[in-house]
Structures are given as structure tokens and as C-alpha cells.
Tab-separated table of C-alpha atoms in Angstrom:
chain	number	residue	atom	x	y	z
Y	229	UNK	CA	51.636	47.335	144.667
Y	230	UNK	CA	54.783	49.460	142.970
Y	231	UNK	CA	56.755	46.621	141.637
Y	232	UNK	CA	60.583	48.060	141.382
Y	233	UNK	CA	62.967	47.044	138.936
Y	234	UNK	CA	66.535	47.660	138.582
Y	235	UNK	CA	69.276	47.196	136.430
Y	236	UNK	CA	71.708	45.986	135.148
Y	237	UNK	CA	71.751	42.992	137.826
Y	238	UNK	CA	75.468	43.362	138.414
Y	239	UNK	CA	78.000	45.930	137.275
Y	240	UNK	CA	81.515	45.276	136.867
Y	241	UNK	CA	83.879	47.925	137.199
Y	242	UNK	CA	87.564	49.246	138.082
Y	243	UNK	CA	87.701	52.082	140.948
Y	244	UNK	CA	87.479	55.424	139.793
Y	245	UNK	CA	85.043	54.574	136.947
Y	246	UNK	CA	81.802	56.132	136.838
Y	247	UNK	CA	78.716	54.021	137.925
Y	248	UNK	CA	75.231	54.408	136.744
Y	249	UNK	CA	71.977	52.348	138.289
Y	250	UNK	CA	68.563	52.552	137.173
Y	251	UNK	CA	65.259	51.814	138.938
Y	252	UNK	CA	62.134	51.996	136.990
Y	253	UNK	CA	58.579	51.695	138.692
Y	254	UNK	CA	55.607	50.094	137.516
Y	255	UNK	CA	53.818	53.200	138.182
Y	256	UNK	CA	54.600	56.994	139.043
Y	257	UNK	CA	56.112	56.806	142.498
Y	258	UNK	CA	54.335	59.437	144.709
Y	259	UNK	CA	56.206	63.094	145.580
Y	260	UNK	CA	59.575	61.486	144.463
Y	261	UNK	CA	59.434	59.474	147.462
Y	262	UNK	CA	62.643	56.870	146.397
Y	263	UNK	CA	65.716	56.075	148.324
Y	264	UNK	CA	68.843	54.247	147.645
Y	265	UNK	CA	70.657	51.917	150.209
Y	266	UNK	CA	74.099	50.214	150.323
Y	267	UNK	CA	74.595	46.436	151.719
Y	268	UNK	CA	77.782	45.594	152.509
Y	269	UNK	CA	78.847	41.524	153.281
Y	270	UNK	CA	77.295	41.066	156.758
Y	271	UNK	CA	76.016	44.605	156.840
Y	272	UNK	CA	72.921	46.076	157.753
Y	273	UNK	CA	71.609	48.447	154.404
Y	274	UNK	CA	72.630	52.000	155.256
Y	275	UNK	CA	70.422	55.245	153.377
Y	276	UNK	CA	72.124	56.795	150.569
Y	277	UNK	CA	69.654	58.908	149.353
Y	278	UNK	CA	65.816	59.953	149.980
Y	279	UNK	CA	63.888	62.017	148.129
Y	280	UNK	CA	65.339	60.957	144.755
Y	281	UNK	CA	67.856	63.173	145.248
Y	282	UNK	CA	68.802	64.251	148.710
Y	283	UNK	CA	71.996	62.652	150.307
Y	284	UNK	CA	71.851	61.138	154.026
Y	285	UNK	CA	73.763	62.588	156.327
Y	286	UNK	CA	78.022	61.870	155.722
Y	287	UNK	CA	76.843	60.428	152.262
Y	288	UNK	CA	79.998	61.273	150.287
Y	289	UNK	CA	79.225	63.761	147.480
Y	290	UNK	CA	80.216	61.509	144.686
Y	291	UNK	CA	76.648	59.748	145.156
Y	292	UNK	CA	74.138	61.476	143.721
Y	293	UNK	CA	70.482	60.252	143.178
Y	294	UNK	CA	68.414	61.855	139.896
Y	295	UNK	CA	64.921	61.121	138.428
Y	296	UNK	CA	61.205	61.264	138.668
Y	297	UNK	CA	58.257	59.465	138.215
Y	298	UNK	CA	58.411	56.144	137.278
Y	299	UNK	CA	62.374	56.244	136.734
Y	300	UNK	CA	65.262	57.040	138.708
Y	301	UNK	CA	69.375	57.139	138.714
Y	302	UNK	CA	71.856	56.648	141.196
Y	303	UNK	CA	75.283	57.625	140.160
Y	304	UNK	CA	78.653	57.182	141.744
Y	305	UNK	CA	80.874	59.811	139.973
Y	306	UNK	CA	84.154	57.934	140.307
Y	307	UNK	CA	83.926	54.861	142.322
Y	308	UNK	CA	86.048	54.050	144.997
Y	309	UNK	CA	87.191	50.789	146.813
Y	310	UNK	CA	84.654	50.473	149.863
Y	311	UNK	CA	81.910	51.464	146.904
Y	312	UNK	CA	81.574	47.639	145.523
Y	313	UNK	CA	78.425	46.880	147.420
Y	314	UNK	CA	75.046	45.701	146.647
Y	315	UNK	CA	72.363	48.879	145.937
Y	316	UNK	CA	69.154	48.701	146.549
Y	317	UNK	CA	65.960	51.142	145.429
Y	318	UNK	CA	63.051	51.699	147.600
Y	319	UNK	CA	59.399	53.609	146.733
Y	320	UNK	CA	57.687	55.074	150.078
Y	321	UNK	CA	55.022	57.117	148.028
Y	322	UNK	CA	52.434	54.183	147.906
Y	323	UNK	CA	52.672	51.833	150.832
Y	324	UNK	CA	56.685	50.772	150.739
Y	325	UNK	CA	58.381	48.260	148.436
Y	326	UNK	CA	62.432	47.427	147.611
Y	327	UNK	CA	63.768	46.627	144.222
Y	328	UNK	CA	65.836	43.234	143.404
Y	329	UNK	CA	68.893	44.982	143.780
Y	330	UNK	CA	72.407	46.207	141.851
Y	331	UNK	CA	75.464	44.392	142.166
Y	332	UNK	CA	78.570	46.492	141.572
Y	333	UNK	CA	81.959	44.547	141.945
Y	334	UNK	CA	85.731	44.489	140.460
Y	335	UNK	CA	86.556	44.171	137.293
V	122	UNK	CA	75.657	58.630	168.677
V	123	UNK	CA	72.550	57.661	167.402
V	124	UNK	CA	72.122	53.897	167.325
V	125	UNK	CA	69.760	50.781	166.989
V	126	UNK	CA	70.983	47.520	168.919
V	127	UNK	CA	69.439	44.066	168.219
V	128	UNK	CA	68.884	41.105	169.783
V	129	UNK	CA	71.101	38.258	169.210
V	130	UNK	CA	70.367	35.189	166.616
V	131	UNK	CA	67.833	32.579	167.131
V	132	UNK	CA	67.512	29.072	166.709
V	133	UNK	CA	64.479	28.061	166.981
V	134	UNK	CA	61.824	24.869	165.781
V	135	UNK	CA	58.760	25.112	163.991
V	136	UNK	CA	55.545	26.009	166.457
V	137	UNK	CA	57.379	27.688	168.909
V	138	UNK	CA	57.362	31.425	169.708
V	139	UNK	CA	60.153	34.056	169.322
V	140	UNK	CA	60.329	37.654	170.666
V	141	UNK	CA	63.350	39.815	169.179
V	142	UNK	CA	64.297	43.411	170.505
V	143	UNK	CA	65.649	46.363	169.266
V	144	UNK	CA	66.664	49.010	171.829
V	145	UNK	CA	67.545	52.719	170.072
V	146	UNK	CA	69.739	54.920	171.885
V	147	UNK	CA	71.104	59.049	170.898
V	148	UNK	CA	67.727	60.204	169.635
V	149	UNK	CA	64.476	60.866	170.939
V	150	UNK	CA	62.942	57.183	170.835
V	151	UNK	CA	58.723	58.574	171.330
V	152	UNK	CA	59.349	60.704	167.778
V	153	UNK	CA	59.975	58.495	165.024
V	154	UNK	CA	58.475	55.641	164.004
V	155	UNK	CA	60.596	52.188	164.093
V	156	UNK	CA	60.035	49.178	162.226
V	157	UNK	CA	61.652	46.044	160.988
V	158	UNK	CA	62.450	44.610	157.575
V	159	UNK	CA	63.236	41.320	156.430
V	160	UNK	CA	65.469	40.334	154.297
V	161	UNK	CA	65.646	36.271	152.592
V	162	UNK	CA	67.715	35.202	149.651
V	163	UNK	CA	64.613	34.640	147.729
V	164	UNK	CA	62.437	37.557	148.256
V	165	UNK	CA	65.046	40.499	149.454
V	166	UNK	CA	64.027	43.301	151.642
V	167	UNK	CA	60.778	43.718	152.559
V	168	UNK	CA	59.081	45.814	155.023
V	169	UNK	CA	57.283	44.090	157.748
V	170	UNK	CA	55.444	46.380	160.228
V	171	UNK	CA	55.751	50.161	161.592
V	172	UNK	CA	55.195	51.357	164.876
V	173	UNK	CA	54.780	54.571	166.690
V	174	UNK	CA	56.576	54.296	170.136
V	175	UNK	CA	54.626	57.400	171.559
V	176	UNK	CA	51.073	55.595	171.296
V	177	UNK	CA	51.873	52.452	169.544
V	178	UNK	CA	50.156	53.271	166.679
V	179	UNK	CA	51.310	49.897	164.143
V	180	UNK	CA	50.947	49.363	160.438
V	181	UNK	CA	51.629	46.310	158.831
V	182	UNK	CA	52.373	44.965	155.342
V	183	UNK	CA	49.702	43.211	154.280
V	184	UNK	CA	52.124	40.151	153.655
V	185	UNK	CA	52.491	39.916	157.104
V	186	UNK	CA	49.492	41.005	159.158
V	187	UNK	CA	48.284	38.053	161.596
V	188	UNK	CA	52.060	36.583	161.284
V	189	UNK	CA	53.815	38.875	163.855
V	190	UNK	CA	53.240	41.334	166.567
V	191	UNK	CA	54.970	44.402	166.428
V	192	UNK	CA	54.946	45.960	169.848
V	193	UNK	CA	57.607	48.462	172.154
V	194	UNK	CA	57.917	49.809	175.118
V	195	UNK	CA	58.846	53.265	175.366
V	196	UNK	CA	60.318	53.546	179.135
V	197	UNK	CA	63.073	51.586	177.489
V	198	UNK	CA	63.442	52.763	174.111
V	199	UNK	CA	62.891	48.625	172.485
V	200	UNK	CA	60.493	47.733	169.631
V	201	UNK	CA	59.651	44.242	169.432
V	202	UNK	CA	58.988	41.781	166.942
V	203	UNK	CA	57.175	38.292	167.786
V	204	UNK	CA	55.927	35.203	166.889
V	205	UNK	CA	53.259	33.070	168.455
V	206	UNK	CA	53.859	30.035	165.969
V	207	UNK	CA	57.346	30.233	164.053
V	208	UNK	CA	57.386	28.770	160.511
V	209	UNK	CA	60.523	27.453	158.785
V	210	UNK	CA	59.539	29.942	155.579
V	211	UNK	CA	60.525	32.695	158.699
V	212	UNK	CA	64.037	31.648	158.420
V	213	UNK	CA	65.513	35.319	157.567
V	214	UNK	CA	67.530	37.973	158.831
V	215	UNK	CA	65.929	40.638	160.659
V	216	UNK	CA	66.285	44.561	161.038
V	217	UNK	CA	65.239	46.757	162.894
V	218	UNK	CA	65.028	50.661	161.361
V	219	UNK	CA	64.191	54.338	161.893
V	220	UNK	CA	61.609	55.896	159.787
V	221	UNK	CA	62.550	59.688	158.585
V	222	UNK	CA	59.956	61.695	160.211
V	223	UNK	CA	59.529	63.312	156.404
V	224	UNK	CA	58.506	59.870	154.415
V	225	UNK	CA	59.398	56.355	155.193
V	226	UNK	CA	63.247	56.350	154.287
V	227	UNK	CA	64.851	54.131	156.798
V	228	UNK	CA	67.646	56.271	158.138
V	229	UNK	CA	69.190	54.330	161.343
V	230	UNK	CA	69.724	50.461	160.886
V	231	UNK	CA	70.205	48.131	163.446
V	232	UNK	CA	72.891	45.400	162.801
V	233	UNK	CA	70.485	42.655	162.491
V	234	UNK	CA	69.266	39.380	164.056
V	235	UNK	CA	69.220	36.054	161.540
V	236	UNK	CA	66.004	33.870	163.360
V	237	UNK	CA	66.037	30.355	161.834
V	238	UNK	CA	63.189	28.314	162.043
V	239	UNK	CA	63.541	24.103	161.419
V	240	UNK	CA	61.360	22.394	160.939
């Protein structure tokens, strides 16, 4: 099994800073085949990015997904309010696993 | 609008069985795989079980194969998830998801149904 970490664990930040979130694999993740969610409080996840690097339909284009391999990026150019959220990685090229998750919240 | 709607929460005690629903709506239902995730404080998101409405072709994680049923009906556009024998360790929240039809992104989320077990 791909074993997913990410980090740092939590991320604090002011809005219109710059956020950067790694997840590394425990081995090479299959034809790029990582996505990144959002969870909101009391919220279903909802798909960032696929691919690596391809952004879901009405993702804003200040999220943008990077990396191959065994390690990927997600960065938020300049964060906004309704950005502070928990983000999740997920590897689909050998059967399907999710990473621990990155907490990014006010400063 | 395309859209995934869940059943409601569950209380439930250990031994008894549980059937939760998940009826999609704005897409074609038969062409993409749906399956259902759960997520617990202690273990996060995982991935429970695929299925293909059009011939109910499943897959399950290997975590969970022999604990649920993953099952749907296609005249009605609902994927199912069930229990014959509910354990308190299956006290979690559970979603319901569309598979891209180009890898297993989940694209479409449903809004969720907590299930708690006591025991």
C-alpha cells in the first residue's frame, strides 16, 4: 500500500499569504495519479485538483497542484478567507489511499 | 446541477443491520462509477468500496471486504451501503462520491451520513 504523508500538520497564516503543502509517497505514485481535496467544518471534501496538476471544475486559479513521482505541491498563491480549511492528498495510481491531512488556519 | 443526496444519520446498536442511500441526480448515473468513503477521527478518509451502476461491477478495499455490501439500483439512480452486523468501531461519517471516468478522483460528494454504532 502507498502510504501518504503530508506536511507541515498545520499551517498558520494571514489571508493573502502564500501557502505551500507537500505530500510525499512511499513509492512513485502511478501516471501522476494525485488529487487534492478541501474539508470545510461539517463539509463533505470537495476535488481541488487531479492529475497533480489539473484544477476541478470552478477551482479558483490561485490553487495550483505541481509534482511527480513520489512528491507533490499544492499551492495557494495568495490565500483568501474561505481558504482556511483542512487539505487532504490522495494517490489513485495503485489501488487508492488519503494522506493525514494539512491544517491551514489564522494567524 | 449535478448532485449526490444521502441518507440521513443513524443511530444504531451493535448486531443490528444498517442500509444507507445515496441517490445522484444531473448526470448520467449508469456512466461513472460511485462509491463511498469513510472518514473517523482516528484513521481519516478512507475508501471503502466502488461500484459500477451499469452492471454492478464492485471493488472493495481490502480493509473492508466481508464488512459491507455495496450495492445500487440503477432505475433510481441510489448506491447503497450496508451492514448485516454493525460494530461500534463503524461509528463514522459516511460519503458517498463520483469517480472521474479518467482515474479515481472523487469529483461529486454527497453531504454525508454520520452512522453510530453503541455498543
Amino acid at each position: 500500500e502507498i502510504v501518504l504523508t503530508q506536511s507541515p500538520g498545520s499551517l498558520s497564516l494571514s489571508p493573502g499569504e502564500r501557502a505551500t503543502l507537500s505530500c510525499r509517497a512511499s513509492q512513485t505514485v502511478g501516471t501522476d495519479y494525485l488529487a487534492w481535496y478541501q474539508q470545510k467544518p461539517g463539509q463533505a471534501p470537495r476535488l481541488l485538483i487531479y492529475g497533480a496538476s489539473t484544477r476541478a471544475t470552478g477551482i479558483p486559479d490561485r490553487f495550483s497542484g505541481s509534482g511527480s513521482g513520489t512528491d507533490f505541491t499544492l499551492t495557494i498563491s495568495r490565500l483568501e478567507p474561505e481558504d482556511f480549511a483542512v487539505y487532504y492528498c490522495q494517490q489513485y495510481g495503485t489501488s487508492f489511499t488519503f494522506g493525514p491531512g494539512t491544517k491551514v488556519d489564522f494567524k | 446541477e449535478v448532485q449526490l443526496v444521502q441518507s440521513g444519520a443513524e443511530v444504531k446498536k451493535a448486531g443490528e443491520s444498517l442500509k444507507i442511500s445515496c441517490k445522484g441526480s444531473g448526470y448520467s448515473f449508469t456512466r461513472y462509477w460511485i462509491g463511498w468513503v469513510r472518514q473517523t477521527p482516528g484513521k481519516g478518509l478512507e475508501r471503502v468500496a466502488i461500484i459500477y451502476p451499469d452492471d454492478s461491477d464492485t471493488r472493495y478495499s481490502p480493509s473492508f471486504q466481508g464488512q459491507v455490501t455495496i450495492s445500487a439500483d440503477k432505475s433510481i439512480s441510489t448506491a447503497y451501503l450496508q451492514w448485516s452486523s454493525l460494530k461500534a468501531s463503524d461509528t463514522a461519517m459516511y460519503y458517498c462520491a463520483r469517480v472521474r471516468p479518467d482515474g479515481d478522483a472523487l469529483d461529486i460528494w454527497g453531504q454525508g451520513t454520520m452512522v453510530t454504532v453503541s455498543s
